[in-house]
CSV table of C-alpha atoms in Angstrom, one decimal:
chain,number,residue,atom,x,y,z
J,1,ASP,CA,99.8,75.6,88.1
J,2,LEU,CA,102.9,76.5,87.6
J,3,VAL,CA,104.2,76.6,90.7
J,4,LEU,CA,103.8,72.9,90.3
J,5,ARG,CA,106.0,72.1,87.6
J,6,LEU,CA,108.5,74.5,89.3
J,7,ASP,CA,111.9,73.1,89.1
J,8,ILE,CA,115.6,74.1,88.8
J,9,TYR,CA,117.0,75.4,85.9
J,10,LYS,CA,120.3,76.9,87.0
J,11,LYS,CA,122.5,76.9,89.7
J,12,LEU,CA,124.8,80.0,90.0
J,13,GLU,CA,127.9,79.3,91.4
J,14,LYS,CA,130.2,82.2,92.2
J,15,HIS,CA,130.2,83.2,95.9
J,16,ARG,CA,132.5,81.8,98.5
J,17,GLY,CA,130.1,82.1,101.2
J,18,CYS,CA,126.5,82.1,102.4
J,19,VAL,CA,124.4,84.1,100.0
J,20,ASN,CA,122.4,86.6,101.7
J,21,THR,CA,120.7,87.9,99.0
J,22,VAL,CA,119.8,87.9,95.9
J,23,SER,CA,117.7,90.7,94.0
J,24,PHE,CA,116.0,90.9,90.2
J,25,ASN,CA,116.8,94.3,88.0
J,26,ALA,CA,113.4,95.9,87.2
J,27,ASP,CA,113.4,94.2,83.6
J,28,GLY,CA,114.1,90.6,85.1
J,29,ASN,CA,117.1,89.9,82.9
J,30,ILE,CA,119.6,90.7,85.9
J,31,LEU,CA,120.0,89.3,89.5
J,32,VAL,CA,122.3,90.5,91.6
J,33,SER,CA,123.4,89.1,94.4
J,34,GLY,CA,125.6,89.5,98.2
J,35,SER,CA,127.4,87.2,100.0
J,36,ASP,CA,129.3,86.5,103.9
J,37,ASP,CA,132.5,87.2,101.0
J,38,ARG,CA,132.0,90.8,101.0
J,39,ARG,CA,131.5,90.3,96.8
J,40,VAL,CA,128.8,91.5,94.6
J,41,ILE,CA,127.8,89.8,91.6
J,42,LEU,CA,125.5,90.5,88.8
J,43,TRP,CA,124.2,87.5,87.1
J,44,ASP,CA,122.8,87.0,83.7
J,45,TRP,CA,120.6,84.4,85.3
J,46,GLU,CA,119.9,83.0,81.8
J,47,THR,CA,123.6,81.9,80.8
J,48,GLY,CA,124.4,81.1,84.8
J,49,ASN,CA,127.0,83.3,83.1
J,50,ALA,CA,127.9,86.0,86.0
J,51,LYS,CA,128.3,89.6,84.0
J,52,LEU,CA,130.4,91.5,86.9
J,53,VAL,CA,132.1,90.9,89.8
J,54,PHE,CA,133.7,93.3,92.4
J,55,GLN,CA,134.6,93.9,96.2
J,56,SER,CA,131.9,96.0,98.0
J,57,GLY,CA,133.9,97.9,100.0
J,58,HIS,CA,132.0,96.3,103.5
J,59,VAL,CA,134.0,95.3,106.2
J,60,ASN,CA,131.3,91.9,107.1
J,61,ASN,CA,128.7,90.1,105.6
J,62,VAL,CA,126.8,91.9,102.8
J,63,PHE,CA,123.1,91.8,103.6
J,64,GLN,CA,121.3,93.3,101.0
J,65,ALA,CA,121.9,94.4,97.5
J,66,LYS,CA,119.8,96.0,95.1
J,67,PHE,CA,120.3,97.6,92.1
J,68,MET,CA,118.3,101.5,91.9
J,69,PRO,CA,115.4,101.8,89.7
J,70,TYR,CA,116.1,104.3,86.4
J,71,THR,CA,119.4,104.7,86.2
J,72,ASP,CA,120.4,102.1,83.3
J,73,ASP,CA,121.0,99.3,85.9
J,74,ARG,CA,124.4,101.1,86.7
J,75,CYS,CA,124.0,102.0,90.6
J,76,LEU,CA,123.5,100.0,93.3
J,77,VAL,CA,122.9,100.5,97.1
J,78,THR,CA,124.2,97.6,99.7
J,79,CYS,CA,123.8,97.2,103.5
J,80,ALA,CA,126.1,94.8,105.5
J,81,ALA,CA,127.0,93.5,109.1
J,82,ASP,CA,129.5,96.2,109.4
J,83,GLY,CA,127.0,98.9,109.8
J,84,GLN,CA,127.6,100.3,106.3
J,85,VAL,CA,125.2,101.9,104.3
J,86,ARG,CA,127.4,101.7,100.8
J,87,HIS,CA,126.9,103.3,97.2
J,88,ALA,CA,128.1,101.1,93.9
J,89,GLN,CA,128.4,103.2,90.9
J,90,ILE,CA,129.0,101.0,87.2
J,91,LEU,CA,131.6,102.7,84.8
J,92,GLU,CA,133.1,102.1,82.4
J,93,ARG,CA,136.2,101.6,84.1
J,94,GLY,CA,135.5,99.6,86.7
J,95,VAL,CA,133.1,100.2,89.8
J,96,GLU,CA,133.3,102.9,92.7
J,97,THR,CA,131.8,102.2,96.0
J,98,ARG,CA,131.4,104.9,98.8
J,99,LEU,CA,129.9,105.2,102.6
J,100,LEU,CA,126.0,107.0,103.1
J,101,ALA,CA,125.3,105.9,105.8
J,102,LYS,CA,126.3,103.8,109.4
J,103,HIS,CA,124.6,102.0,111.9
J,104,GLN,CA,125.3,100.5,115.2
J,105,GLY,CA,125.4,97.4,114.8
J,106,GLN,CA,124.1,95.0,111.6
J,107,VAL,CA,121.8,96.7,108.8
J,108,HIS,CA,120.0,94.0,107.8
J,109,LYS,CA,117.4,95.4,104.6
J,110,LEU,CA,117.2,97.9,102.7
J,111,ALA,CA,113.9,99.8,100.9
J,112,ILE,CA,113.7,101.7,97.6
J,113,GLU,CA,110.7,104.2,97.2
J,114,PRO,CA,109.0,102.4,94.2
J,115,GLY,CA,110.6,104.3,91.3
J,116,SER,CA,113.0,106.8,92.5
J,117,PRO,CA,116.3,106.5,91.3
J,118,HIS,CA,117.2,108.6,94.7
J,119,ILE,CA,116.0,107.6,97.6
J,120,PHE,CA,115.9,105.0,100.3
J,121,TYR,CA,115.0,103.8,103.8
J,122,THR,CA,117.5,101.6,106.0
J,123,CYS,CA,117.0,100.1,109.1
J,124,GLY,CA,119.2,98.4,111.7
J,125,GLU,CA,119.6,96.8,115.1
J,126,ASP,CA,119.9,99.8,116.7
J,127,GLY,CA,116.5,100.5,116.3
J,128,LEU,CA,116.7,103.4,113.3
J,129,VAL,CA,115.5,104.1,110.5
J,130,GLN,CA,117.6,106.3,107.9
J,131,HIS,CA,116.6,107.8,105.0
J,132,ILE,CA,118.7,108.3,102.6
J,133,ASP,CA,118.0,110.6,98.9
J,134,LEU,CA,121.4,109.7,96.9
J,135,ARG,CA,121.5,113.0,94.8
J,136,THR,CA,122.9,115.4,98.4
J,137,ALA,CA,123.9,111.9,100.0
J,138,ALA,CA,122.6,112.7,103.1
J,139,ALA,CA,121.3,110.2,105.2
J,140,THR,CA,118.3,111.1,107.9
J,141,GLU,CA,117.7,110.0,111.0
J,142,LEU,CA,113.8,109.7,111.1
J,143,PHE,CA,113.4,107.9,114.5
J,144,ALA,CA,114.4,105.0,116.7
J,145,CYS,CA,112.3,102.4,116.7
J,146,HIS,CA,111.6,101.5,121.0
J,147,ALA,CA,109.3,98.9,122.8
J,148,ILE,CA,106.0,99.9,123.9
J,149,GLY,CA,106.9,100.4,127.8
J,150,ASP,CA,104.7,101.7,130.5
J,151,SER,CA,105.9,105.4,132.0
J,152,ARG,CA,108.2,104.1,134.3
J,153,GLY,CA,112.0,104.1,132.7
J,154,PHE,CA,113.9,102.9,130.5
J,155,ILE,CA,112.4,101.6,127.0
J,156,PRO,CA,113.9,99.4,125.0
J,157,VAL,CA,115.0,99.7,121.0
J,158,ILE,CA,113.7,97.3,118.9
J,159,GLN,CA,116.3,95.7,117.4
J,160,LEU,CA,115.3,95.7,113.4
J,161,ASN,CA,115.1,92.9,110.6
J,162,ASP,CA,113.8,94.3,107.9
J,163,ILE,CA,111.7,97.3,106.0
J,164,ALA,CA,109.4,97.2,103.3
J,165,ILE,CA,107.4,100.6,101.4
J,166,ASP,CA,103.9,99.5,100.1
J,167,PRO,CA,104.0,100.0,96.4
J,168,MET,CA,100.5,101.4,96.1
J,169,ASN,CA,101.3,104.2,98.2
J,170,PRO,CA,105.0,105.0,98.8
J,171,ASN,CA,104.4,107.5,101.6
J,172,LEU,CA,104.0,104.3,103.7
J,173,PHE,CA,106.6,102.1,105.3
J,174,ALA,CA,106.2,99.6,107.9
J,175,VAL,CA,109.3,97.8,109.7
J,176,VAL,CA,110.0,94.8,112.0
J,177,GLY,CA,112.2,93.4,114.4
J,178,SER,CA,112.5,92.3,117.8
J,179,ASP,CA,109.1,92.4,119.7
J,180,GLU,CA,105.7,91.0,118.2
J,181,TYR,CA,104.7,94.0,116.3
J,182,ALA,CA,105.0,95.6,112.9
J,183,ARG,CA,104.8,99.1,112.2
J,184,LEU,CA,103.4,101.4,109.8
J,185,TYR,CA,104.5,104.7,109.4
J,186,ASP,CA,103.5,107.6,106.7
J,187,ILE,CA,106.6,109.8,105.9
J,188,ARG,CA,104.4,112.4,105.1
J,189,LYS,CA,104.7,113.4,109.0
J,190,TYR,CA,107.4,113.8,109.1
J,191,LYS,CA,108.7,117.5,109.4
J,192,TRP,CA,112.2,117.9,107.6
J,193,ASP,CA,113.0,120.2,109.8
J,194,GLY,CA,113.7,118.1,113.4
J,195,SER,CA,110.5,119.9,114.7
J,196,THR,CA,108.5,117.2,115.8
J,197,VAL,CA,109.3,113.5,116.2
J,198,PHE,CA,108.7,111.1,114.0
J,199,GLY,CA,109.0,108.0,116.3
J,200,GLN,CA,105.0,107.0,116.2
J,201,PRO,CA,103.7,104.1,113.4
J,202,THR,CA,99.7,105.2,112.8
J,203,GLU,CA,99.4,101.8,112.7
J,204,TYR,CA,100.5,98.9,114.4
J,205,PHE,CA,99.5,94.7,113.1
J,206,CYS,CA,100.2,91.5,115.7
J,207,PRO,CA,97.7,88.5,115.5
J,208,SER,CA,95.5,88.6,119.0
J,209,HIS,CA,97.1,85.8,120.5
J,210,LEU,CA,100.5,87.4,120.3
J,211,ILE,CA,100.4,90.2,121.8
J,212,GLY,CA,102.2,90.5,124.8
J,213,ASP,CA,104.4,87.5,124.0
J,214,ASP,CA,108.1,88.2,124.6
J,215,GLN,CA,109.2,85.0,123.1
J,216,VAL,CA,108.7,86.6,119.4
J,217,GLY,CA,110.3,88.5,117.4
J,218,ILE,CA,109.9,88.7,113.3
J,219,THR,CA,111.8,88.6,111.0
J,220,GLY,CA,111.2,89.5,107.3
J,221,LEU,CA,107.6,91.7,105.7
J,222,ALA,CA,106.2,92.6,102.1
J,223,PHE,CA,104.1,94.1,100.7
J,224,SER,CA,101.8,92.8,98.0
J,225,ASP,CA,100.2,95.0,95.4
J,226,GLN,CA,96.9,95.3,96.7
J,227,SER,CA,98.7,96.8,100.1
J,228,GLU,CA,98.3,94.3,102.2
J,229,LEU,CA,101.6,93.2,104.9
J,230,LEU,CA,102.7,89.6,105.5
J,231,VAL,CA,104.5,89.2,108.2
J,232,SER,CA,107.0,86.4,109.5
J,233,TYR,CA,107.9,85.3,112.7
J,234,ASN,CA,110.0,84.5,114.9
J,235,ALA,CA,109.4,80.5,115.6
J,236,GLU,CA,106.0,81.2,114.7
J,237,PHE,CA,104.3,81.6,111.7
J,238,ILE,CA,103.5,84.0,108.5
J,239,TYR,CA,101.0,86.4,108.6
J,240,LEU,CA,98.7,87.7,106.1
J,241,PHE,CA,97.3,91.4,107.2
J,242,THR,CA,95.2,93.6,105.5
J,243,GLN,CA,94.8,97.5,105.8
J,244,ASP,CA,91.8,97.4,108.2
J,245,MET,CA,93.5,94.9,111.1
J,246,GLY,CA,95.5,97.7,112.3
J,247,LEU,CA,95.4,98.1,116.1
J,248,GLY,CA,95.9,101.8,115.6
J,249,PRO,CA,98.7,104.2,116.8
J,250,ASN,CA,98.5,103.0,120.5
J,251,PRO,CA,97.6,99.4,120.7
J,252,VAL,CA,98.8,99.3,125.0
J,253,SER,CA,98.1,102.0,127.7
J,254,SER,CA,101.0,103.7,129.4
J,255,SER,CA,100.1,102.5,132.9
J,256,PRO,CA,99.3,98.4,134.4
J,257,LEU,CA,95.8,98.8,135.6
J,258,SER,CA,95.1,97.0,139.1
J,259,GLY,CA,93.9,93.8,139.5
J,260,SER,CA,93.3,93.4,135.5
J,261,ASP,CA,93.5,89.6,133.9
J,262,ALA,CA,97.3,88.5,134.1
J,263,SER,CA,97.0,87.1,130.2
J,264,GLU,CA,96.2,90.8,128.9
J,265,MET,CA,98.9,92.1,130.3
J,266,GLY,CA,103.0,92.8,128.0
J,267,PRO,CA,105.5,91.8,129.4
J,268,ASP,CA,106.4,94.9,130.9
J,269,HIS,CA,103.7,94.7,133.0
J,270,SER,CA,102.2,97.6,130.3
J,271,VAL,CA,98.1,96.3,129.9
J,272,MET,CA,96.0,96.1,126.0
J,273,SER,CA,94.5,99.1,126.1
J,274,ALA,CA,90.3,98.3,126.3
J,275,SER,CA,90.3,99.5,122.7
J,276,ALA,CA,92.9,97.4,121.0
J,277,MET,CA,91.3,94.4,123.3
J,278,GLU,CA,88.3,95.0,121.2
J,279,LYS,CA,89.4,95.7,118.3
J,280,ALA,CA,92.5,92.2,118.2
J,281,ASP,CA,88.9,90.6,119.3
J,282,GLU,CA,86.9,91.9,116.4
J,283,LYS,CA,88.9,92.7,113.3
J,284,ALA,CA,88.9,89.9,110.9
J,285,ILE,CA,91.2,87.3,111.6
J,286,PRO,CA,94.7,87.0,109.5
J,287,GLN,CA,95.4,85.1,107.2
J,288,VAL,CA,98.3,82.5,108.3
J,289,TYR,CA,101.1,80.7,106.7
J,290,LYS,CA,102.5,77.1,108.7
J,291,GLY,CA,104.8,74.5,107.8
J,292,HIS,CA,107.6,75.6,107.7
J,293,ARG,CA,110.1,76.4,110.3
J,294,ASN,CA,111.9,79.5,111.2
J,295,CYS,CA,113.8,79.3,114.0
J,296,GLU,CA,117.8,79.8,112.9
J,297,THR,CA,118.4,83.1,111.0
J,298,VAL,CA,116.6,86.3,109.7
J,299,LYS,CA,115.0,85.2,107.3
J,300,GLY,CA,112.8,86.8,104.5
J,301,VAL,CA,109.1,86.4,103.3
J,302,SER,CA,107.4,87.2,100.1
J,303,PHE,CA,105.1,87.3,97.7
J,304,PHE,CA,105.1,85.6,94.4
J,305,GLY,CA,102.9,85.7,90.9
J,306,PRO,CA,100.8,86.9,89.2
J,307,LYS,CA,98.4,89.4,91.6
J,308,SER,CA,100.9,88.1,94.8
J,309,LYS,CA,98.9,85.3,94.5
J,310,TYR,CA,101.1,82.7,95.8
J,311,VAL,CA,102.8,83.2,99.6
J,312,VAL,CA,106.9,82.1,99.7
J,313,SER,CA,108.7,81.5,102.7
J,314,GLY,CA,112.6,79.2,102.8
J,315,SER,CA,112.9,77.2,105.9
J,316,ASP,CA,115.5,76.4,108.6
J,317,CYS,CA,114.7,72.6,107.3
J,318,GLY,CA,116.3,73.8,103.8
J,319,ARG,CA,113.4,73.6,101.7
J,320,ILE,CA,111.2,76.4,100.0
J,321,PHE,CA,107.6,75.9,101.1
J,322,ILE,CA,104.5,78.0,98.4
J,323,TRP,CA,101.2,78.4,99.7
J,324,ASN,CA,97.9,79.8,98.3
J,325,LYS,CA,97.8,83.4,99.3
J,326,LYS,CA,94.2,82.9,99.3
J,327,GLY,CA,92.9,80.4,101.7
J,328,GLY,CA,96.4,79.4,103.3
J,329,ALA,CA,97.0,75.7,101.5
J,330,LEU,CA,100.0,74.9,101.1
J,331,LEU,CA,101.0,74.0,98.0
J,332,ARG,CA,104.6,73.2,96.9
J,333,VAL,CA,107.8,72.2,99.7
J,334,MET,CA,111.2,72.2,97.3
J,335,GLU,CA,114.0,70.8,97.9
J,336,ALA,CA,116.6,73.8,98.0
J,337,ASP,CA,119.8,74.4,100.3
J,338,LYS,CA,121.4,71.0,102.3
J,339,HIS,CA,120.9,73.7,105.4
J,340,VAL,CA,118.6,76.6,105.6
J,341,VAL,CA,117.1,78.7,102.5
J,342,ASN,CA,117.3,82.2,104.0
J,343,CYS,CA,116.1,84.5,100.4
J,344,THR,CA,113.0,83.8,98.0
J,345,GLU,CA,113.1,86.3,95.0
J,346,SER,CA,110.1,87.0,92.9
J,347,HIS,CA,111.4,87.7,89.1
J,348,PRO,CA,109.0,90.5,88.7
J,349,HIS,CA,106.9,89.7,85.3
J,350,THR,CA,106.4,85.9,85.2
J,351,THR,CA,106.8,82.6,87.4
J,352,ILE,CA,110.7,82.7,87.7
J,353,LEU,CA,111.8,82.5,91.4
J,354,ALA,CA,115.3,82.9,93.1
J,355,SER,CA,116.4,81.1,96.6
J,356,SER,CA,119.4,81.3,98.1
J,357,GLY,CA,120.7,80.6,101.8
J,358,ILE,CA,123.6,78.9,103.4
J,359,GLU,CA,125.2,77.3,101.1
J,360,LYS,CA,127.1,79.7,98.3
J,361,ASP,CA,125.2,78.4,95.4
J,362,ILE,CA,122.3,81.0,94.0
J,363,LYS,CA,119.2,78.4,92.7
J,364,ILE,CA,116.8,80.3,90.0
J,365,TRP,CA,113.3,78.0,89.8
J,366,THR,CA,111.3,78.4,86.6
J,367,PRO,CA,108.2,75.8,85.3
J,368,MET,CA,110.0,73.6,83.3
J,369,ALA,CA,109.3,70.1,85.2
J,370,ALA,CA,106.8,67.9,83.1
J,371,GLU,CA,105.2,66.5,85.8
J,372,LYS,CA,103.2,68.5,88.5
J,373,ALA,CA,104.8,68.2,91.9
J,374,THR,CA,102.8,67.0,94.7
J,375,LEU,CA,103.6,67.6,98.3
J,376,PRO,CA,106.6,65.2,100.3
J,377,ALA,CA,104.7,62.0,102.1
J,378,ASN,CA,106.4,63.1,105.4
J,379,ILE,CA,105.6,66.9,105.1
J,380,GLU,CA,103.9,66.8,108.6
J,381,GLN,CA,107.6,66.1,109.9
């Protein structure tokens, strides 16, 4: 099993701060990274050489940098702690960057429409989801994501941490943030003339025991190439949902029921609708992945290997955890950072992994070890 032979092939060293994002181009021969140093670096990861280093134009930590597909790796989009979403164009004479959109507060993630050189989405701590088309340089505010509240007043905004698009159906995208639900939306329901309110998800996903838990949030999510949704909870575990595990578009009724069981009450005293309770109970239970610790930072989660066979996450203990997607068995625990591992990114075509965290380097992992690894004896600690 190649996963058991993963070892550090190269350390890419040039950033002067934490590395918050690593992402491969479509061919897999170039890695792009962004950092607290506000710079973006393009790497020939195989040789370990930095091909290009440029100032992102952001005035705070770069949280994500990605290549736009079918642009000959000359067009990148970035988002950052300064609330800006920026476009970088690599030209013969250098790199030109420009502001595309702004959020109030930090912008942790963006998602590129699969196969599109023009369209991507962003999500921010302001709860906004924006749709950006590079052809028009227009940013459309699709909606602000709100908590499921009752009808008695102010409904808080959900601070969004991550957004992902279903590669099998690019009309569908999901967002996660400061409450317990992953929300799935269908862009086909959006009316571009603004004639309807679009903020209603088509599906909510949440493990039944976390519904109504106001202590948890979600830091990362990913779609598999079978449209499964992988969701990483803060101070909890990672769960894998299939599309049939959704709670529907209305998981909670809008008014409290008198005399109902307190355990069925949400934090805002809203009550799960009976249909949502039944749905949550009779549904297939999502696969769970345990062992890592996710309390300190906004961590991603990802699939790895052919057919999304493995699940990968960083951890507060500075290790990378790899599980079998099917069955949830923990396969590997790898020392990867002196502090915290935040990013794990799969190579698009082969069993190679890039990781980064609080340290200033990027580690490239390839299946080159002579001996198969075993789990550390003290893993329970």
